[in-house]
């Protein structure tokens, strides 16, 4: 890194939840790396106008920004930037402030503008020299413009990244709205056409369709066949015949038919309401800007933070030869990609749609998009399309079983699995209350543990929390392996589908090992990881872990706000997560916790002492920029000695302030491989936890001092020693 850099951050184009997280991460990371941080207010408009629109930012200026919706530094559409004169003014302003790197967070329009600016930069600088605005000497350090892009967009419409900052918050809002609408639709037996944003990109509509179990969706990239009217009415009619009292059709604002004509919400409504056809009482709800508003969900906060940090690193590592990059996420990894390529590919999708080359448009979206589309089609059209069914001889009887503690999404997974089975002609069977239920209540009574699914009931499970078929922690060995093996034979199960966390994983391991002894266990057995702790080996993501993080982040936001009347408050919050610090670490990253204590790292007196000193310093410097309280998160098993209450008491004692305490992409991997190579059984967590490196970022951004473990660190001490130790430092 040559000298100290001045890095400016701006947000541009349509706002999206998470943009503030980007600004916070960039500002703090820049300062952490010894650079000066600036914000350009009001997007390109601010860049063109300069002066007061470009402001130096300090560490505390961005405090609490993770919990704020929209963008606090403003955004605008700027016509002037489309013209060379506007871009020339922007160049002049950057040079005037001495800024040598620019990080831009926006959609494809903003990134196109950024790319143009970068390409033109040498000629703009030359013009500033030729017209005598600056001398060649003055311009010398600015011959090359260092630009890095970040994708902030609710549509998830940029090629080359699995997710854009804000898209999951928008999706959460759409799902929430559809849940509300479903309740009223069901009451009146109505049909609703829900219009969501997405001019060229159907991601929101598709994912909302999958997540809420909508009857039908319309997206721009994949128009239905010419008979879409009959097709939609056929599906809706079928669902009504099965007993569904509500009809939900989700339509992207850019929905098209195969000829490229617009399909509007009105057209869909008229069809559903047509007295000669379905004759449903139908309403339209256009969700509009509700989708943009509000604070970011945990995922977007994490993405904003990690990508913001990466953007600053990219700026510092760039040389004049490095191609301009955009920060993306692919399969859970933050990656730098060519900005120009990403923007060009995105434009190609729009072009393909315009040319009605829909296969190409679909092909340009990532593979997950097509898979989601296929699974939506498979799970919505239950038993409608006989063509989808497998030949009689290949049909299977599949037992569904939930194991371990309930996690958000378990029911949705059962629903999708059952729908898939029914569509393909398989026979899904519910095994109630885990292996314990199976072993003890298997009789043939109507309330026995083994029952066929009632589709009408299951259909409503997409948005239900908990576990409708009941779950139990008991392992097959505890229930009796022989009993379980006999029952599998007795009920003639061809396959077992387990949904659950570490216990479920353990159960699968046991069943696999017992195969030699019990041939009836030699059937396909699959585990879908679902646990809030996200500690199942072999996967980076378990169902329910994001729901848990969202709840935690929302809760922490409220707690922080509750301190605003008194200021100078620290809350110590205990999180779940077993012996895995995932929930605490990611939760901490999402709310900007001052410190996070995890079982992986443990808690020591030295660590506490360092954090107390840090808090004292922080409060001494506090100029009242934000009145929100500060948070410390501690995992329930981080330490045998220090719990949330004790830490809060130590802080209160030491800081003499006012503190308060509160104890408060699918890959199949063979289980044998995961068990042998990737599992740390005693601690019930994976050996390599992909998120561990995020812990550092979670510490850097709130300014927590780096803690280096020392030999002298005390472990295994008793509470009374703690008191003594603290008094001594
Ligand atoms: P988004 O970034 O959300 O796609 P827009 O398409 O409105 O939003 O772009 C935001 C701003 O980026 C525009 O108002 C304009 O200032 C700038 N911009 C977009 N496209 C270009 C371009 N081709 N050349 C120069 N500036 C552009």
XYZ file of C-alpha atoms and ligand atoms in Angstrom:
756
model
C 0.000 0.000 0.000
C 1.552 3.218 -1.146
C 0.965 5.894 1.489
C -2.217 6.686 3.259
C -5.287 6.476 1.122
C -8.406 8.571 1.126
C -11.298 6.271 0.398
C -14.776 7.573 -0.424
C -17.935 5.496 -0.139
C -21.243 6.243 -1.829
C -24.638 4.608 -2.286
C -26.436 5.064 -5.584
C -29.567 4.100 -7.529
C -32.509 2.437 -5.816
C -31.911 2.087 -2.084
C -31.815 -1.319 -0.477
C -31.718 -2.590 3.105
C -28.102 -3.198 4.096
C -26.607 -0.149 2.391
C -25.928 1.431 5.773
C -24.143 -1.710 6.854
C -21.911 -1.303 3.812
C -21.085 2.286 4.692
C -20.348 1.381 8.306
C -18.098 -1.518 7.330
C -16.218 0.507 4.687
C -15.719 3.538 6.934
C -14.486 1.505 9.878
C -12.351 -0.881 7.859
C -10.756 2.070 6.057
C -9.927 3.738 9.371
C -8.753 0.420 10.814
C -6.350 0.096 7.883
C -4.929 3.545 8.542
C -6.812 5.357 5.766
C -9.110 8.353 5.796
C -12.782 7.599 5.121
C -15.185 9.883 3.253
C -18.821 9.591 2.286
C -20.283 11.029 -0.876
C -23.847 12.044 -0.037
C -26.748 11.692 -2.532
C -25.043 9.309 -4.944
C -23.581 10.630 -8.203
C -25.440 13.894 -7.613
C -23.140 14.523 -4.649
C -20.103 13.562 -6.652
C -21.039 16.031 -9.409
C -21.787 18.822 -6.943
C -18.893 18.227 -4.563
C -18.274 20.589 -1.616
C -20.425 19.712 1.342
C -21.664 16.563 -0.396
C -18.297 14.925 0.255
C -17.626 14.570 3.968
C -14.914 13.061 6.101
C -16.248 10.308 8.350
C -14.991 9.265 11.762
C -15.352 5.951 13.554
C -18.280 7.033 15.719
C -20.186 8.715 12.880
C -21.442 5.336 11.694
C -22.357 3.932 15.064
C -25.632 2.009 15.076
C -25.952 2.129 11.288
C -26.371 -1.627 10.967
C -29.807 -1.321 12.463
C -31.007 1.446 10.139
C -33.024 0.913 6.957
C -32.512 2.704 3.630
C -29.302 4.675 3.196
C -28.352 7.397 5.634
C -25.956 9.061 3.181
C -28.742 9.401 0.646
C -29.073 8.248 -2.918
C -30.404 9.915 -6.030
C -30.892 9.381 -9.717
C -28.501 11.793 -11.400
C -29.017 12.883 -14.998
C -25.822 14.971 -15.012
C -23.694 11.864 -14.582
C -24.925 10.524 -17.918
C -23.100 13.471 -19.532
C -19.356 13.872 -19.818
C -19.578 17.343 -18.303
C -21.108 15.851 -15.145
C -18.427 13.220 -14.917
C -15.737 15.866 -15.450
C -17.129 17.839 -12.511
C -17.117 14.645 -10.459
C -13.460 14.012 -11.316
C -12.577 17.563 -10.352
C -14.331 17.197 -6.998
C -12.561 13.959 -6.175
C -9.179 15.481 -6.956
C -10.095 18.583 -4.927
C -10.729 16.426 -1.872
C -7.631 14.343 -2.525
C -9.684 11.157 -2.790
C -7.910 8.356 -4.566
C -10.344 5.479 -4.268
C -14.094 5.150 -4.643
C -16.382 2.393 -3.392
C -19.842 2.433 -4.963
C -22.782 0.442 -3.702
C -25.695 0.351 -6.125
C -27.559 -1.578 -8.786
C -26.530 -2.348 -12.342
C -27.229 1.241 -13.462
C -24.901 2.667 -10.838
C -22.226 0.110 -11.621
C -22.518 0.874 -15.330
C -21.985 4.524 -14.479
C -18.991 3.531 -12.346
C -17.488 1.519 -15.150
C -17.928 4.368 -17.587
C -16.357 6.809 -15.148
C -13.381 4.522 -14.650
C -12.876 3.963 -18.388
C -13.021 7.673 -19.066
C -10.946 8.709 -16.081
C -7.560 9.220 -17.811
C -9.168 11.501 -20.385
C -11.044 13.430 -17.687
C -7.788 13.993 -15.806
C -6.123 15.038 -19.038
C -8.896 17.532 -19.654
C -8.472 18.975 -16.153
C -4.811 19.460 -16.992
C -5.384 20.816 -20.513
C -7.927 23.340 -19.304
C -5.593 24.441 -16.517
C -7.865 23.450 -13.625
C -4.958 21.565 -12.079
C -1.291 21.270 -12.973
C 0.272 18.030 -14.169
C 2.101 17.818 -10.858
C -1.090 18.203 -8.870
C -2.748 15.553 -10.957
C 0.125 13.116 -10.767
C -1.275 10.995 -7.879
C -4.677 10.760 -9.575
C -3.769 9.314 -12.979
C -5.512 6.116 -12.091
C -8.924 5.854 -10.448
C -9.308 3.001 -8.046
C -12.971 1.902 -8.081
C -14.658 -1.039 -6.406
C -18.336 -1.923 -6.798
C -20.762 -3.481 -4.349
C -24.179 -4.665 -5.426
C -27.027 -3.137 -3.472
C -30.349 -4.127 -4.982
C -33.571 -5.694 -3.784
C -34.118 -7.563 -7.057
C -31.069 -9.860 -6.912
C -30.620 -9.004 -10.544
C -26.859 -8.791 -10.958
C -25.169 -11.631 -12.796
C -22.199 -13.259 -11.122
C -23.402 -13.061 -7.535
C -25.732 -15.409 -5.679
C -27.236 -12.583 -3.670
C -27.289 -8.800 -3.790
C -27.283 -6.705 -0.621
C -30.934 -6.183 0.279
C -32.578 -8.974 -1.679
C -33.185 -11.230 1.303
C -34.664 -8.370 3.319
C -37.059 -7.611 0.467
C -37.917 -11.297 0.193
C -38.594 -11.490 3.927
C -40.938 -8.515 3.596
C -42.771 -10.057 0.638
C -43.197 -13.342 2.515
C -44.433 -11.524 5.571
C -46.965 -9.617 3.461
C -48.143 -12.769 1.698
C -48.603 -14.488 5.072
C -50.837 -11.625 6.157
C -52.772 -11.712 2.907
C -53.204 -15.477 3.144
C -54.978 -15.150 6.457
C -57.594 -12.805 5.068
C -57.805 -14.695 1.755
C -58.513 -17.886 3.631
C -61.165 -16.265 5.793
C -63.153 -15.072 2.783
C -62.092 -17.871 0.460
C -60.657 -15.190 -1.793
C -58.038 -15.060 -4.489
C -55.222 -12.514 -4.343
C -52.921 -11.400 -7.102
C -49.783 -10.089 -5.382
C -47.543 -7.910 -7.510
C -43.898 -7.721 -6.481
C -40.962 -5.693 -7.795
C -38.686 -6.979 -10.559
C -38.724 -5.446 -14.031
C -36.252 -7.821 -15.633
C -35.696 -10.184 -12.792
C -38.201 -12.625 -11.351
C -36.080 -13.638 -8.349
C -38.358 -12.020 -5.749
C -41.515 -13.451 -7.314
C -40.012 -16.901 -7.731
C -38.536 -17.142 -4.254
C -41.683 -15.736 -2.659
C -43.673 -18.338 -4.592
C -41.435 -21.117 -3.314
C -41.364 -19.781 0.244
C -45.087 -19.188 0.656
C -46.384 -22.067 -1.430
C -48.232 -19.807 -3.852
C -50.553 -21.373 -6.427
C -48.913 -19.779 -9.430
C -46.189 -17.284 -10.352
C -45.334 -15.100 -13.336
C -41.750 -14.006 -13.967
C -40.095 -12.192 -16.891
C -37.389 -14.768 -17.646
C -39.633 -17.757 -18.040
C -43.018 -17.045 -19.594
C -45.403 -19.986 -19.540
C -46.574 -21.674 -22.679
C -49.117 -19.899 -24.849
C -51.924 -21.541 -22.926
C -50.881 -19.874 -19.642
C -54.460 -18.799 -18.980
C -55.785 -22.363 -19.043
C -52.718 -23.597 -17.192
C -53.104 -21.149 -14.310
C -56.848 -21.694 -14.047
C -56.261 -25.470 -14.146
C -53.824 -25.353 -11.209
C -56.047 -23.021 -9.189
C -59.123 -25.129 -9.871
C -57.287 -28.293 -8.870
C -56.155 -26.734 -5.604
C -59.671 -25.535 -4.895
C -60.984 -29.043 -5.520
C -58.466 -30.378 -2.997
C -60.070 -28.020 -0.504
C -57.813 -24.950 -0.568
C -59.752 -21.907 0.594
C -57.259 -19.340 -0.619
C -55.599 -18.649 -3.924
C -52.352 -16.692 -4.183
C -50.820 -15.759 -7.519
C -47.516 -13.859 -7.377
C -46.590 -11.745 -10.352
C -43.363 -9.858 -11.007
C -43.974 -6.349 -12.329
C -42.092 -7.256 -15.528
C -44.033 -10.484 -16.235
C -44.369 -11.325 -19.933
C -45.991 -13.880 -22.182
C -44.030 -15.756 -24.834
C -44.642 -13.045 -27.414
C -43.127 -10.492 -25.118
C -46.473 -8.884 -24.233
C -46.919 -7.706 -20.685
C -49.038 -9.816 -18.349
C -50.612 -7.470 -15.846
C -52.144 -8.077 -12.446
C -55.465 -6.884 -13.892
C -55.391 -9.561 -16.578
C -54.733 -12.262 -14.012
C -57.430 -10.917 -11.730
C -60.008 -10.861 -14.538
C -59.249 -14.471 -15.348
C -59.622 -15.647 -11.763
C -62.795 -13.626 -11.290
C -64.381 -14.604 -14.609
C -67.888 -15.771 -13.773
C -67.860 -18.276 -16.626
C -64.717 -19.876 -15.225
C -63.479 -19.921 -11.659
C -65.557 -16.959 -10.547
C -63.366 -16.254 -7.526
C -63.692 -13.134 -5.419
C -60.314 -11.695 -6.458
C -58.245 -8.720 -5.228
C -54.977 -7.221 -6.318
C -52.297 -6.168 -3.844
C -49.291 -4.310 -5.208
C -46.612 -4.408 -2.543
C -44.591 -1.503 -3.963
C -42.082 0.304 -1.791
C -42.896 -1.726 1.300
C -40.411 -4.169 -0.189
C -37.566 -1.664 -0.032
C -38.217 -0.254 3.391
C -37.277 -1.336 6.853
C -34.129 -2.633 8.403
C -32.019 -5.363 6.892
C -32.418 -9.006 7.862
C -29.425 -10.770 9.449
C -28.209 -12.183 6.143
C -28.056 -8.768 4.467
C -26.260 -7.274 7.451
C -23.695 -10.024 7.259
C -23.339 -9.649 3.504
C -23.046 -5.862 3.759
C -20.404 -6.138 6.462
C -18.267 -8.848 4.891
C -18.460 -7.290 1.446
C -17.743 -3.803 2.752
C -14.599 -5.106 4.444
C -13.612 -6.934 1.267
C -14.148 -3.769 -0.810
C -11.673 -1.846 1.336
C -9.172 -4.690 1.045
C -9.656 -4.709 -2.724
C -9.042 -0.960 -2.874
C -5.832 -1.298 -0.918
C -4.536 -4.207 -2.957
C -5.364 -2.711 -6.360
C -2.641 -1.612 -8.735
C -3.196 0.388 -11.948
C -3.132 -2.962 -13.773
C -5.801 -4.661 -11.628
C -9.135 -4.857 -13.445
C -11.938 -2.981 -11.695
C -13.836 -5.398 -9.496
C -17.224 -5.915 -7.986
C -17.576 -7.843 -4.745
C -19.866 -10.861 -5.065
C -20.870 -13.908 -3.057
C -20.712 -17.372 -4.561
C -21.552 -20.481 -2.584
C -21.076 -18.614 0.656
C -17.669 -17.212 -0.273
C -17.013 -13.521 -0.778
C -15.304 -13.188 -4.145
C -13.978 -10.365 -6.355
C -15.117 -10.450 -9.960
C -14.672 -8.255 -13.015
C -17.103 -5.331 -12.805
C -17.385 -4.954 -16.544
C -18.206 -8.624 -17.132
C -20.823 -8.686 -14.367
C -22.547 -5.593 -15.723
C -22.401 -6.832 -19.311
C -23.862 -10.199 -18.407
C -26.679 -8.531 -16.496
C -27.510 -6.430 -19.514
C -27.529 -9.578 -21.630
C -30.376 -11.003 -19.548
C -32.476 -7.908 -20.162
C -31.588 -8.057 -23.845
C -32.481 -11.748 -24.083
C -35.872 -11.060 -22.496
C -36.399 -8.185 -24.904
C -35.602 -10.514 -27.824
C -37.894 -13.174 -26.385
C -34.957 -15.533 -26.126
C -36.186 -16.875 -22.826
C -34.048 -19.994 -22.695
C -30.999 -17.789 -22.909
C -32.354 -15.447 -20.229
C -32.877 -18.405 -17.907
C -29.444 -19.798 -18.830
C -27.788 -16.516 -17.854
C -29.259 -16.630 -14.366
C -27.330 -18.798 -11.920
C -28.131 -22.501 -11.800
C -29.898 -22.167 -8.482
C -32.494 -19.952 -10.134
C -33.484 -22.670 -12.614
C -33.505 -25.264 -9.846
C -35.775 -23.136 -7.720
C -38.050 -22.713 -10.681
C -38.212 -26.451 -11.266
C -38.910 -27.173 -7.621
C -41.651 -24.562 -7.553
C -43.303 -26.162 -10.551
C -42.932 -29.578 -8.993
C -44.372 -28.616 -5.633
C -47.189 -26.340 -6.736
C -48.769 -28.594 -9.294
C -49.311 -31.477 -6.890
C -50.790 -34.420 -8.751
C -51.867 -32.206 -11.609
C -49.452 -33.399 -14.188
C -49.375 -37.165 -14.562
C -46.413 -36.768 -16.914
C -44.234 -35.863 -13.928
C -44.846 -39.189 -12.198
C -42.232 -41.931 -12.211
C -43.138 -45.440 -13.505
C -45.062 -47.612 -11.045
C -42.082 -49.881 -10.294
C -39.913 -46.927 -9.206
C -42.378 -45.512 -6.720
C -41.288 -45.480 -3.106
C -42.839 -45.375 0.322
C -40.893 -42.702 2.190
C -40.960 -42.135 5.945
C -40.612 -38.505 7.114
C -39.223 -38.008 10.585
C -38.118 -34.947 12.577
C -35.355 -35.367 15.134
C -34.003 -32.977 17.778
C -35.198 -29.508 18.734
C -37.632 -27.720 16.394
C -36.136 -25.223 13.949
C -37.786 -22.684 11.658
C -38.423 -24.217 8.258
C -38.908 -27.826 9.395
C -42.574 -27.728 8.405
C -41.848 -25.982 5.132
C -39.323 -28.709 4.341
C -41.866 -31.431 5.134
C -44.429 -29.660 2.988
C -42.072 -29.405 0.036
C -40.940 -33.011 0.444
C -44.523 -34.286 0.590
C -45.540 -32.190 -2.417
C -42.570 -33.515 -4.350
C -43.426 -37.121 -3.469
C -47.057 -36.674 -4.476
C -46.102 -35.049 -7.775
C -43.709 -37.863 -8.597
C -46.085 -40.612 -7.548
C -44.252 -41.638 -4.355
C -46.011 -42.293 -1.058
C -44.967 -39.937 1.784
C -45.677 -41.171 5.311
C -45.390 -39.127 8.506
C -43.629 -40.668 11.496
C -44.801 -38.600 14.447
C -42.570 -37.545 17.366
C -39.230 -38.807 16.173
C -37.798 -42.234 16.830
C -39.341 -42.270 20.293
C -42.820 -41.910 18.807
C -42.064 -44.456 16.121
C -40.852 -47.067 18.604
C -43.579 -46.622 21.182
C -46.738 -45.573 19.397
C -46.608 -47.364 16.115
C -49.883 -49.295 16.487
C -52.576 -48.997 13.820
C -54.787 -46.587 15.726
C -55.730 -43.394 13.886
C -53.542 -41.540 16.352
C -50.592 -43.877 15.941
C -47.184 -42.492 15.065
C -47.224 -43.689 11.461
C -49.772 -41.890 9.311
C -50.168 -40.870 5.698
C -50.015 -37.110 5.186
C -53.223 -35.201 4.607
C -52.202 -32.867 1.774
C -54.696 -30.175 2.608
C -53.253 -29.908 6.095
C -49.631 -30.073 4.955
C -50.269 -27.437 2.298
C -50.654 -24.811 5.013
C -47.288 -25.574 6.610
C -45.052 -23.376 4.434
C -45.165 -20.553 6.958
C -45.705 -22.476 10.197
C -43.036 -22.522 12.888
C -42.172 -25.529 15.045
C -42.673 -29.104 13.947
C -46.189 -30.235 13.037
C -45.303 -33.931 12.946
C -43.578 -33.541 16.280
C -39.933 -33.973 16.986
C -37.950 -35.792 19.638
C -34.303 -35.911 20.634
C -34.169 -39.664 21.188
C -31.646 -41.569 19.079
C -32.494 -44.916 17.418
C -30.078 -46.656 19.795
C -32.083 -45.288 22.719
C -35.411 -46.264 21.177
C -33.980 -49.698 20.391
C -32.270 -50.281 17.080
C -33.892 -53.650 16.632
C -37.363 -52.212 17.158
C -36.682 -49.449 14.638
C -35.285 -51.917 12.096
C -38.288 -54.205 12.572
C -40.715 -51.331 12.170
C -39.056 -50.168 8.972
C -39.533 -53.691 7.659
C -43.075 -53.976 8.970
C -44.167 -50.715 7.340
C -42.225 -51.549 4.178
C -40.435 -48.210 4.027
C -38.287 -47.864 0.924
C -36.525 -44.762 2.231
C -36.251 -42.496 5.271
C -36.094 -38.720 5.190
C -34.818 -37.134 8.389
C -35.040 -33.454 9.181
C -33.144 -32.164 12.183
C -29.907 -31.003 13.742
C -26.946 -32.732 15.309
C -29.125 -35.470 16.865
C -30.602 -36.225 13.463
C -27.076 -36.433 12.072
C -26.106 -38.718 14.951
C -29.211 -40.828 14.278
C -28.277 -41.240 10.618
C -24.777 -42.297 11.651
C -26.214 -44.921 13.990
C -28.621 -46.254 11.375
C -25.811 -46.511 8.867
C -23.595 -48.437 11.249
C -26.405 -50.809 12.163
C -26.938 -51.807 8.538
C -24.699 -54.854 8.774
C -26.813 -56.220 11.565
C -30.229 -55.200 10.236
C -30.713 -55.519 6.484
C -33.975 -53.542 6.633
C -31.837 -50.443 7.254
C -30.189 -50.847 3.865
C -32.503 -48.301 2.298
C -31.771 -44.727 1.197
C -31.594 -42.512 4.280
C -31.247 -38.764 3.804
C -30.743 -35.950 6.270
C -31.885 -32.391 5.742
C -29.985 -30.330 8.342
C -32.320 -28.135 10.370
C -31.109 -26.500 13.560
C -30.771 -22.988 14.828
C -27.199 -23.736 15.967
C -25.984 -24.420 12.423
C -23.624 -27.049 13.790
C -24.342 -29.967 11.477
C -21.116 -31.153 9.870
C -20.973 -31.331 6.095
C -23.095 -28.248 5.463
C -22.459 -24.546 5.850
C -26.114 -23.846 6.314
C -28.829 -25.557 8.328
C -32.497 -24.728 7.987
C -33.699 -22.489 10.760
C -30.366 -20.866 11.526
C -31.269 -17.724 9.574
C -34.703 -17.486 11.194
C -32.987 -17.688 14.563
C -30.513 -14.953 13.593
C -33.306 -12.710 12.362
C -35.126 -13.068 15.649
C -31.942 -12.400 17.601
C -31.028 -9.356 15.526
C -34.519 -7.912 15.790
C -34.528 -8.479 19.509
C -31.085 -6.898 19.949
C -32.157 -3.849 17.938
C -35.031 -3.307 20.323
C -32.860 -3.800 23.370
C -30.365 -1.253 22.064
C -33.127 1.249 21.471
C -34.511 0.734 24.936
C -31.323 2.261 26.307
C -31.749 5.492 24.396
C -33.349 7.280 27.315
C -30.396 6.679 29.592
C -27.411 6.253 27.275
C -24.248 4.514 28.426
C -25.747 1.144 28.796
C -24.324 -2.240 28.018
C -26.522 -5.270 27.677
C -25.107 -8.734 28.055
C -27.260 -11.150 26.116
C -27.038 -14.905 26.226
C -27.668 -16.745 22.983
C -28.394 -20.368 22.224
C -26.289 -22.431 19.909
C -25.007 -25.333 22.010
C -21.259 -25.610 21.819
C -21.137 -23.779 18.521
C -20.630 -20.027 18.538
C -22.326 -19.563 15.173
C -25.483 -17.850 16.437
C -23.552 -15.553 18.784
C -20.916 -14.629 16.187
C -23.278 -13.997 13.281
C -25.773 -12.293 15.588
C -22.943 -10.095 16.859
C -21.924 -9.291 13.314
C -25.523 -8.360 12.499
C -25.986 -5.935 15.378
C -22.414 -4.723 15.747
C -21.944 -6.202 19.209
C -19.057 -4.750 21.194
C -17.865 -8.231 22.107
C -18.916 -11.796 21.408
C -17.965 -14.737 23.600
C -18.010 -18.182 22.006
C -17.275 -21.730 23.171
C -14.671 -22.049 20.417
C -12.635 -19.242 21.957
C -13.768 -19.520 25.553
C -13.810 -16.647 28.062
C -10.853 -15.681 30.195
C -10.206 -13.020 32.776
C -7.697 -11.343 30.495
C -10.303 -11.130 27.804
C -12.892 -9.646 30.149
C -10.375 -7.169 31.495
C -9.465 -6.045 27.976
C -13.128 -5.597 27.120
C -13.783 -3.617 30.296
C -10.883 -1.289 29.422
C -12.225 -0.963 25.894
C -15.718 -0.108 27.122
C -14.352 2.510 29.484
C -12.484 4.101 26.611
C -15.506 3.952 24.331
C -17.738 5.640 26.883
C -15.135 8.275 27.606
C -14.990 9.168 23.911
C -18.720 9.014 23.359
C -19.969 12.381 22.131
C -23.563 11.226 22.048
C -23.683 10.528 18.291
C -26.009 7.690 19.011
C -27.932 7.014 22.175
C -28.335 3.318 21.495
C -27.007 0.894 24.071
C -24.078 -1.406 23.488
C -24.327 -5.150 23.307
C -22.237 -8.075 24.381
C -23.338 -11.503 23.184
C -22.374 -14.648 24.995
C -23.156 -18.145 23.846
C -24.852 -20.309 26.484
C -21.848 -22.627 26.654
C -19.012 -20.156 26.132
C -17.799 -20.662 29.680
C -18.664 -22.815 32.664
C -17.996 -19.910 34.992
C -18.882 -16.669 33.294
C -22.531 -16.430 32.369
C -24.368 -13.364 31.124
C -25.361 -12.243 34.589
C -21.887 -12.554 36.042
C -20.326 -10.666 33.158
C -22.895 -7.900 33.519
C -22.082 -7.678 37.227
C -18.366 -7.526 36.543
C -18.925 -4.734 34.044
C -21.148 -2.797 36.401
C -18.609 -3.114 39.151
C -15.702 -2.111 37.003
C -17.015 0.536 34.678
C -18.973 2.474 37.293
C -21.387 3.245 34.511
C -24.928 2.186 34.118
C -25.163 -1.327 32.888
C -27.876 -3.821 32.723
C -27.789 -7.561 32.521
C -30.147 -9.925 30.863
C -29.983 -13.616 30.958
C -31.789 -13.811 28.217
C -27.317 -24.455 -2.107
C -27.888 -28.171 -1.470
C -25.056 -30.645 -1.680
C -25.383 -34.312 -0.814
C -22.434 -35.707 1.119
C -22.173 -39.333 2.246
C -22.731 -39.481 5.972
C -19.737 -41.787 6.518
C -17.412 -39.184 5.015
C -18.906 -36.360 7.028
C -18.791 -38.376 10.213
C -15.228 -39.564 9.784
C -13.628 -36.471 8.345
C -15.628 -33.471 9.372
C -17.172 -34.082 12.755
C -15.896 -33.145 16.168
C -18.224 -35.452 18.104
C -17.453 -34.450 21.705
C -18.228 -30.794 21.033
C -21.086 -31.601 18.629
C -19.899 -29.294 15.900
C -18.071 -29.473 12.587
C -14.268 -29.592 12.713
C -13.860 -26.670 10.340
C -16.414 -23.951 10.879
C -16.550 -21.742 7.822
C -17.713 -18.688 9.731
C -14.824 -18.617 12.215
C -12.925 -16.014 10.242
C -15.924 -13.703 10.471
C -15.201 -13.460 14.176
C -12.245 -11.193 13.424
C -14.364 -8.815 11.382
C -16.999 -8.858 14.106
C -14.278 -7.674 16.474
C -12.606 -5.121 14.215
C -15.734 -3.154 13.317
C -16.884 -2.338 16.852
C -13.238 -1.542 17.608
C -12.696 -4.371 20.084
C -8.980 -4.622 20.883
C -7.211 -7.677 19.531
C -6.967 -10.237 22.265
C -3.937 -12.499 22.158
C -4.195 -15.461 24.531
C -1.338 -15.607 27.031
C 0.060 -18.462 29.034
C -0.973 -16.725 32.190
C -4.658 -16.784 31.239
C -6.646 -18.336 34.006
C -8.936 -21.185 33.167
C -11.241 -23.213 35.309
C -11.392 -20.626 38.097
C -14.222 -20.235 40.557
C -16.507 -17.204 40.822
C -14.888 -15.965 44.034
C -11.500 -15.961 42.300
C -13.024 -13.933 39.528
C -13.974 -11.215 41.931
C -10.465 -11.161 43.340
C -8.905 -11.207 39.901
C -10.978 -8.309 38.689
C -10.245 -6.238 41.759
C -6.576 -6.726 41.118
C -6.271 -5.442 37.592
P -29.554 1.276 -10.058
O -28.128 1.523 -9.699
O -30.369 0.935 -8.863
O -29.687 0.298 -11.202
P -30.144 3.523 -11.872
O -30.205 2.684 -13.084
O -31.176 4.561 -11.692
O -30.176 2.670 -10.523
O -28.726 4.236 -11.840
C -28.363 5.140 -10.830
C -27.543 6.269 -11.358
O -26.341 5.757 -11.928
C -28.183 7.068 -12.464
O -29.079 8.024 -11.979
C -26.962 7.705 -13.093
O -26.550 8.809 -12.355
C -25.923 6.604 -12.991
N -25.876 5.844 -14.261
C -26.630 4.788 -14.601
N -26.325 4.361 -15.845
C -25.350 5.170 -16.311
C -24.592 5.275 -17.517
N -24.794 4.437 -18.535
N -23.674 6.243 -17.609
C -23.450 7.093 -16.580
N -24.125 7.058 -15.442
C -25.060 6.120 -15.273
